[in-house]
Amino acid sequence: MKIYPVILSGGAGTRLWPLSRAVMPKQLLPLVTEKTMLQETALRVRGWPGLMAPLIVCGNEHRFLVAEQMRDVGITPHGILLEPTGRNTAPAVAAAARFLHAQDPDAVMLVLPADHVIEKNEAFRIAVERAADQVEQGGLATFGIVPSAPETGYGYIRRGEPLPGCDDCYKVERFVEKPDRDTAASFVADGSYYWNSGMFMFRADRFLAEIEQHAPAIAQAAAGAVQSAYRDLDFCRLDEAAFSASPSDSIDYAVMEHTRDGVVVAADIGWSDVGSWSALADVQEKDASGNAVRGDVYLDSTSNSLVRAESRIVAVVGVKDLVVVETPDAVLVAHKDMVQRVKNVVDHLKGHERTEHLYHTKVYRPWGYYEGIDAGDRFQVKRICVKPGEKLSLQMHHHRAEHWIVVSGTARVTCGDNVMLLSENESTYIPIGMTHRLENPGKLPLHLIEVQSGSYLGEDDIVRFEDIYKRA
């Protein structure tokens, strides 16, 4: 049995704003350890017997970050499928199933969200082995988390009759929506309910047969998206028209609630979907007063709080049960019992056409990153880092001129017909409308300061003539 981990790395993670944002969602952030949640998910299943390299499904805007994060931990994915638009988990998994089945008719899929925490890795491995026995017999397995509290933020699965010859394996009796507090408490007391983890295991051909029966529109869209997919650098782009035509639905609604072959494997694995700031606090180490702290933080008479500082000192005095999160351009202060309302902040930012829900001040690009450090009427200042051997696109701007000052490293600058090398403390000027390019020909990172001036300074004032990353 060849098992392919299918890691779903979509979603915006709005409930963990201001740290998680649309272009840098929670799965791409180091929230719990020094590695990102995507990296932890991929490393969790590396080296298991029978497991192949992971297939990652992500959005187009995250493709270079996903690839770089895999390179940083020494993992070469089986592939990276690019979703042209978000359509929930069922279309994503259907496309992955089509992709794998075309290469390996006997492929088994272990579907894992990229943003979950699992503290007991050996227990998880045992649960996967038990699921594999059921999958081999044609079952569609899900992992039910043994509940430790009456959580209202999770869906539940009620187990049916036990399956012979498999410890902790049961038929799925029914799926239950997120309950209220009293109902959740009754589920925990009952003992036959599990949290719905959103992790699954099944043969690719069995899943395709089920989704063709229960959600034919999704099956058809996924088939068309894979059939017309094409390679783009190290990525596989699903066909935009076909995939976008798919209904948006979850695996639970589209397949698992309808199949007769659903299996739930009970798993006590230290699981969390890290779906809120309070959930993140629960999985982090705490001091003697119950505080989870990260960054440059000073506490005085503070208890049971999560405090995270990203760019400056944060001092918290005389409070309890708070979440305090500081980033260079936004600060969140919330009571732990109200963190689900963080999504209202994101809705407010969207409604007022602000950008703090989309970007951080530091924005990553395939060639490195840029960081806004000052802005005013008709000017803005950025710090730019270009990785060794990388280059920006050959481009021009209609509305702004640029001054570049090299802080460290070596820059190769194309400005019109001129090509020049700049070293530390040297600078150049790019006039409005001039075709130009910035490259790092050296072996060390290139750091420079860019001063933009003009009537319009938006990132969409870029006309690209040539780009090694094939961006439009």
PDB file of C-alpha atoms in Angstrom, residues 207-343:
ATOM      1  CA  PHE A 207     -13.308   8.524  -3.021  1.00  0.00           C
ATOM      2  CA  LEU A 208     -13.797   9.283  -6.709  1.00  0.00           C
ATOM      3  CA  ALA A 209     -16.561   6.690  -6.938  1.00  0.00           C
ATOM      4  CA  GLU A 210     -18.331   8.159  -3.903  1.00  0.00           C
ATOM      5  CA  ILE A 211     -18.079  11.774  -5.019  1.00  0.00           C
ATOM      6  CA  GLU A 212     -19.293  10.865  -8.502  1.00  0.00           C
ATOM      7  CA  GLN A 213     -22.352   9.312  -6.871  1.00  0.00           C
ATOM      8  CA  HIS A 214     -23.108  11.934  -4.218  1.00  0.00           C
ATOM      9  CA  ALA A 215     -21.684  15.167  -5.699  1.00  0.00           C
ATOM     10  CA  PRO A 216     -21.418  14.679  -9.474  1.00  0.00           C
ATOM     11  CA  ALA A 217     -20.967  18.401 -10.214  1.00  0.00           C
ATOM     12  CA  ILE A 218     -17.866  18.503  -8.007  1.00  0.00           C
ATOM     13  CA  ALA A 219     -16.560  15.279  -9.539  1.00  0.00           C
ATOM     14  CA  GLN A 220     -17.018  16.616 -13.060  1.00  0.00           C
ATOM     15  CA  ALA A 221     -15.329  19.928 -12.277  1.00  0.00           C
ATOM     16  CA  ALA A 222     -12.361  18.205 -10.625  1.00  0.00           C
ATOM     17  CA  ALA A 223     -11.943  15.827 -13.546  1.00  0.00           C
ATOM     18  CA  GLY A 224     -11.922  18.714 -16.013  1.00  0.00           C
ATOM     19  CA  ALA A 225      -9.546  20.759 -13.872  1.00  0.00           C
ATOM     20  CA  VAL A 226      -6.996  17.940 -13.743  1.00  0.00           C
ATOM     21  CA  GLN A 227      -7.427  16.921 -17.377  1.00  0.00           C
ATOM     22  CA  SER A 228      -6.658  20.472 -18.538  1.00  0.00           C
ATOM     23  CA  ALA A 229      -4.024  21.189 -15.878  1.00  0.00           C
ATOM     24  CA  TYR A 230      -0.556  22.286 -16.960  1.00  0.00           C
ATOM     25  CA  ARG A 231       2.911  22.591 -15.515  1.00  0.00           C
ATOM     26  CA  ASP A 232       4.193  25.996 -14.395  1.00  0.00           C
ATOM     27  CA  LEU A 233       7.751  25.844 -13.042  1.00  0.00           C
ATOM     28  CA  ASP A 234       7.524  23.326 -10.171  1.00  0.00           C
ATOM     29  CA  PHE A 235       3.747  23.623  -9.861  1.00  0.00           C
ATOM     30  CA  CYS A 236       0.696  22.014 -11.433  1.00  0.00           C
ATOM     31  CA  ARG A 237      -1.987  24.573 -12.250  1.00  0.00           C
ATOM     32  CA  LEU A 238      -5.538  23.246 -12.203  1.00  0.00           C
ATOM     33  CA  ASP A 239      -7.635  24.569 -15.049  1.00  0.00           C
ATOM     34  CA  GLU A 240      -9.279  27.771 -13.864  1.00  0.00           C
ATOM     35  CA  ALA A 241     -12.564  27.550 -15.779  1.00  0.00           C
ATOM     36  CA  ALA A 242     -13.232  23.928 -14.853  1.00  0.00           C
ATOM     37  CA  PHE A 243     -12.283  24.229 -11.186  1.00  0.00           C
ATOM     38  CA  SER A 244     -14.149  27.512 -10.686  1.00  0.00           C
ATOM     39  CA  ALA A 245     -17.311  25.855 -12.006  1.00  0.00           C
ATOM     40  CA  SER A 246     -17.337  23.464  -9.049  1.00  0.00           C
ATOM     41  CA  PRO A 247     -19.801  23.988  -6.199  1.00  0.00           C
ATOM     42  CA  SER A 248     -18.101  24.909  -2.930  1.00  0.00           C
ATOM     43  CA  ASP A 249     -18.532  22.138  -0.359  1.00  0.00           C
ATOM     44  CA  SER A 250     -16.690  20.230   2.346  1.00  0.00           C
ATOM     45  CA  ILE A 251     -15.746  16.543   2.286  1.00  0.00           C
ATOM     46  CA  ASP A 252     -18.178  15.953   5.148  1.00  0.00           C
ATOM     47  CA  TYR A 253     -21.193  17.392   3.344  1.00  0.00           C
ATOM     48  CA  ALA A 254     -20.307  16.133  -0.125  1.00  0.00           C
ATOM     49  CA  VAL A 255     -19.289  12.557   0.709  1.00  0.00           C
ATOM     50  CA  MET A 256     -18.836  11.447   4.310  1.00  0.00           C
ATOM     51  CA  GLU A 257     -22.396  12.166   5.434  1.00  0.00           C
ATOM     52  CA  HIS A 258     -23.765  10.076   2.544  1.00  0.00           C
ATOM     53  CA  THR A 259     -21.426   7.127   2.131  1.00  0.00           C
ATOM     54  CA  ARG A 260     -22.359   3.719   3.554  1.00  0.00           C
ATOM     55  CA  ASP A 261     -18.695   2.908   4.096  1.00  0.00           C
ATOM     56  CA  GLY A 262     -17.712   5.644   6.562  1.00  0.00           C
ATOM     57  CA  VAL A 263     -15.366   4.571   9.349  1.00  0.00           C
ATOM     58  CA  VAL A 264     -14.305   6.587  12.372  1.00  0.00           C
ATOM     59  CA  VAL A 265     -11.002   5.770  14.074  1.00  0.00           C
ATOM     60  CA  ALA A 266     -10.914   7.027  17.648  1.00  0.00           C
ATOM     61  CA  ALA A 267      -7.703   8.973  18.214  1.00  0.00           C
ATOM     62  CA  ASP A 268      -6.325  10.454  21.432  1.00  0.00           C
ATOM     63  CA  ILE A 269      -3.433  12.313  19.794  1.00  0.00           C
ATOM     64  CA  GLY A 270      -3.215  15.747  21.419  1.00  0.00           C
ATOM     65  CA  TRP A 271      -5.018  17.368  18.509  1.00  0.00           C
ATOM     66  CA  SER A 272      -6.052  20.986  17.971  1.00  0.00           C
ATOM     67  CA  ASP A 273      -7.095  22.865  14.848  1.00  0.00           C
ATOM     68  CA  VAL A 274      -5.704  26.079  16.402  1.00  0.00           C
ATOM     69  CA  GLY A 275      -8.892  27.805  15.317  1.00  0.00           C
ATOM     70  CA  SER A 276      -8.625  30.780  17.671  1.00  0.00           C
ATOM     71  CA  TRP A 277      -6.184  32.638  19.885  1.00  0.00           C
ATOM     72  CA  SER A 278      -7.475  30.827  22.966  1.00  0.00           C
ATOM     73  CA  ALA A 279      -6.927  27.485  21.203  1.00  0.00           C
ATOM     74  CA  LEU A 280      -3.374  28.534  20.409  1.00  0.00           C
ATOM     75  CA  ALA A 281      -2.820  29.429  24.052  1.00  0.00           C
ATOM     76  CA  ASP A 282      -3.985  25.939  25.049  1.00  0.00           C
ATOM     77  CA  VAL A 283      -1.213  24.229  23.037  1.00  0.00           C
ATOM     78  CA  GLN A 284       1.631  26.538  24.080  1.00  0.00           C
ATOM     79  CA  GLU A 285       3.919  26.250  27.073  1.00  0.00           C
ATOM     80  CA  LYS A 286       2.880  28.442  29.981  1.00  0.00           C
ATOM     81  CA  ASP A 287       4.569  30.079  32.926  1.00  0.00           C
ATOM     82  CA  ALA A 288       3.612  29.532  36.563  1.00  0.00           C
ATOM     83  CA  SER A 289       0.745  32.034  36.191  1.00  0.00           C
ATOM     84  CA  GLY A 290      -0.711  30.316  33.138  1.00  0.00           C
ATOM     85  CA  ASN A 291       0.600  32.860  30.621  1.00  0.00           C
ATOM     86  CA  ALA A 292       1.684  31.876  27.101  1.00  0.00           C
ATOM     87  CA  VAL A 293       4.300  34.395  25.957  1.00  0.00           C
ATOM     88  CA  ARG A 294       6.309  34.913  22.797  1.00  0.00           C
ATOM     89  CA  GLY A 295       8.596  37.779  21.852  1.00  0.00           C
ATOM     90  CA  ASP A 296       9.792  40.788  23.853  1.00  0.00           C
ATOM     91  CA  VAL A 297       7.173  40.774  26.620  1.00  0.00           C
ATOM     92  CA  TYR A 298       7.109  42.145  30.177  1.00  0.00           C
ATOM     93  CA  LEU A 299       4.422  40.860  32.552  1.00  0.00           C
ATOM     94  CA  ASP A 300       3.436  42.121  35.983  1.00  0.00           C
ATOM     95  CA  SER A 301       0.520  40.691  37.990  1.00  0.00           C
ATOM     96  CA  THR A 302      -0.838  39.045  34.856  1.00  0.00           C
ATOM     97  CA  SER A 303      -2.370  35.568  34.642  1.00  0.00           C
ATOM     98  CA  ASN A 304      -3.950  33.151  32.171  1.00  0.00           C
ATOM     99  CA  SER A 305      -3.144  35.387  29.197  1.00  0.00           C
ATOM    100  CA  LEU A 306      -1.561  35.006  25.780  1.00  0.00           C
ATOM    101  CA  VAL A 307       0.834  37.830  24.907  1.00  0.00           C
ATOM    102  CA  ARG A 308       2.740  37.895  21.647  1.00  0.00           C
ATOM    103  CA  ALA A 309       5.116  40.656  20.520  1.00  0.00           C
ATOM    104  CA  GLU A 310       6.411  40.682  16.961  1.00  0.00           C
ATOM    105  CA  SER A 311       8.324  43.959  16.622  1.00  0.00           C
ATOM    106  CA  ARG A 312       8.634  45.810  19.939  1.00  0.00           C
ATOM    107  CA  ILE A 313       8.341  45.384  23.684  1.00  0.00           C
ATOM    108  CA  VAL A 314       4.838  44.751  24.983  1.00  0.00           C
ATOM    109  CA  ALA A 315       4.210  45.394  28.691  1.00  0.00           C
ATOM    110  CA  VAL A 316       1.089  43.930  30.317  1.00  0.00           C
ATOM    111  CA  VAL A 317       0.198  44.811  33.895  1.00  0.00           C
ATOM    112  CA  GLY A 318      -2.598  43.730  36.216  1.00  0.00           C
ATOM    113  CA  VAL A 319      -4.840  41.752  33.864  1.00  0.00           C
ATOM    114  CA  LYS A 320      -6.044  38.183  33.388  1.00  0.00           C
ATOM    115  CA  ASP A 321      -7.692  36.087  30.666  1.00  0.00           C
ATOM    116  CA  LEU A 322      -6.553  38.390  27.844  1.00  0.00           C
ATOM    117  CA  VAL A 323      -5.107  37.916  24.382  1.00  0.00           C
ATOM    118  CA  VAL A 324      -2.629  40.631  23.355  1.00  0.00           C
ATOM    119  CA  VAL A 325      -1.015  40.340  19.933  1.00  0.00           C
ATOM    120  CA  GLU A 326       1.280  43.040  18.536  1.00  0.00           C
ATOM    121  CA  THR A 327       2.475  43.322  14.939  1.00  0.00           C
ATOM    122  CA  PRO A 328       4.213  46.283  13.273  1.00  0.00           C
ATOM    123  CA  ASP A 329       0.932  47.710  11.934  1.00  0.00           C
ATOM    124  CA  ALA A 330      -1.819  46.370  14.200  1.00  0.00           C
ATOM    125  CA  VAL A 331      -2.515  45.403  17.822  1.00  0.00           C
ATOM    126  CA  LEU A 332      -5.250  43.071  19.063  1.00  0.00           C
ATOM    127  CA  VAL A 333      -6.497  43.107  22.661  1.00  0.00           C
ATOM    128  CA  ALA A 334      -9.336  40.680  23.397  1.00  0.00           C
ATOM    129  CA  HIS A 335     -10.816  38.711  26.253  1.00  0.00           C
ATOM    130  CA  LYS A 336     -10.219  34.993  25.833  1.00  0.00           C
ATOM    131  CA  ASP A 337     -13.952  34.337  25.882  1.00  0.00           C
ATOM    132  CA  MET A 338     -14.485  36.716  22.928  1.00  0.00           C
ATOM    133  CA  VAL A 339     -11.725  35.687  20.511  1.00  0.00           C
ATOM    134  CA  GLN A 340     -14.209  34.198  18.032  1.00  0.00           C
ATOM    135  CA  ARG A 341     -15.255  37.782  17.313  1.00  0.00           C
ATOM    136  CA  VAL A 342     -11.865  38.593  15.806  1.00  0.00           C
ATOM    137  CA  LYS A 343     -13.400  37.756  12.434  1.00  0.00           C
TER     138      LYS A 343
END
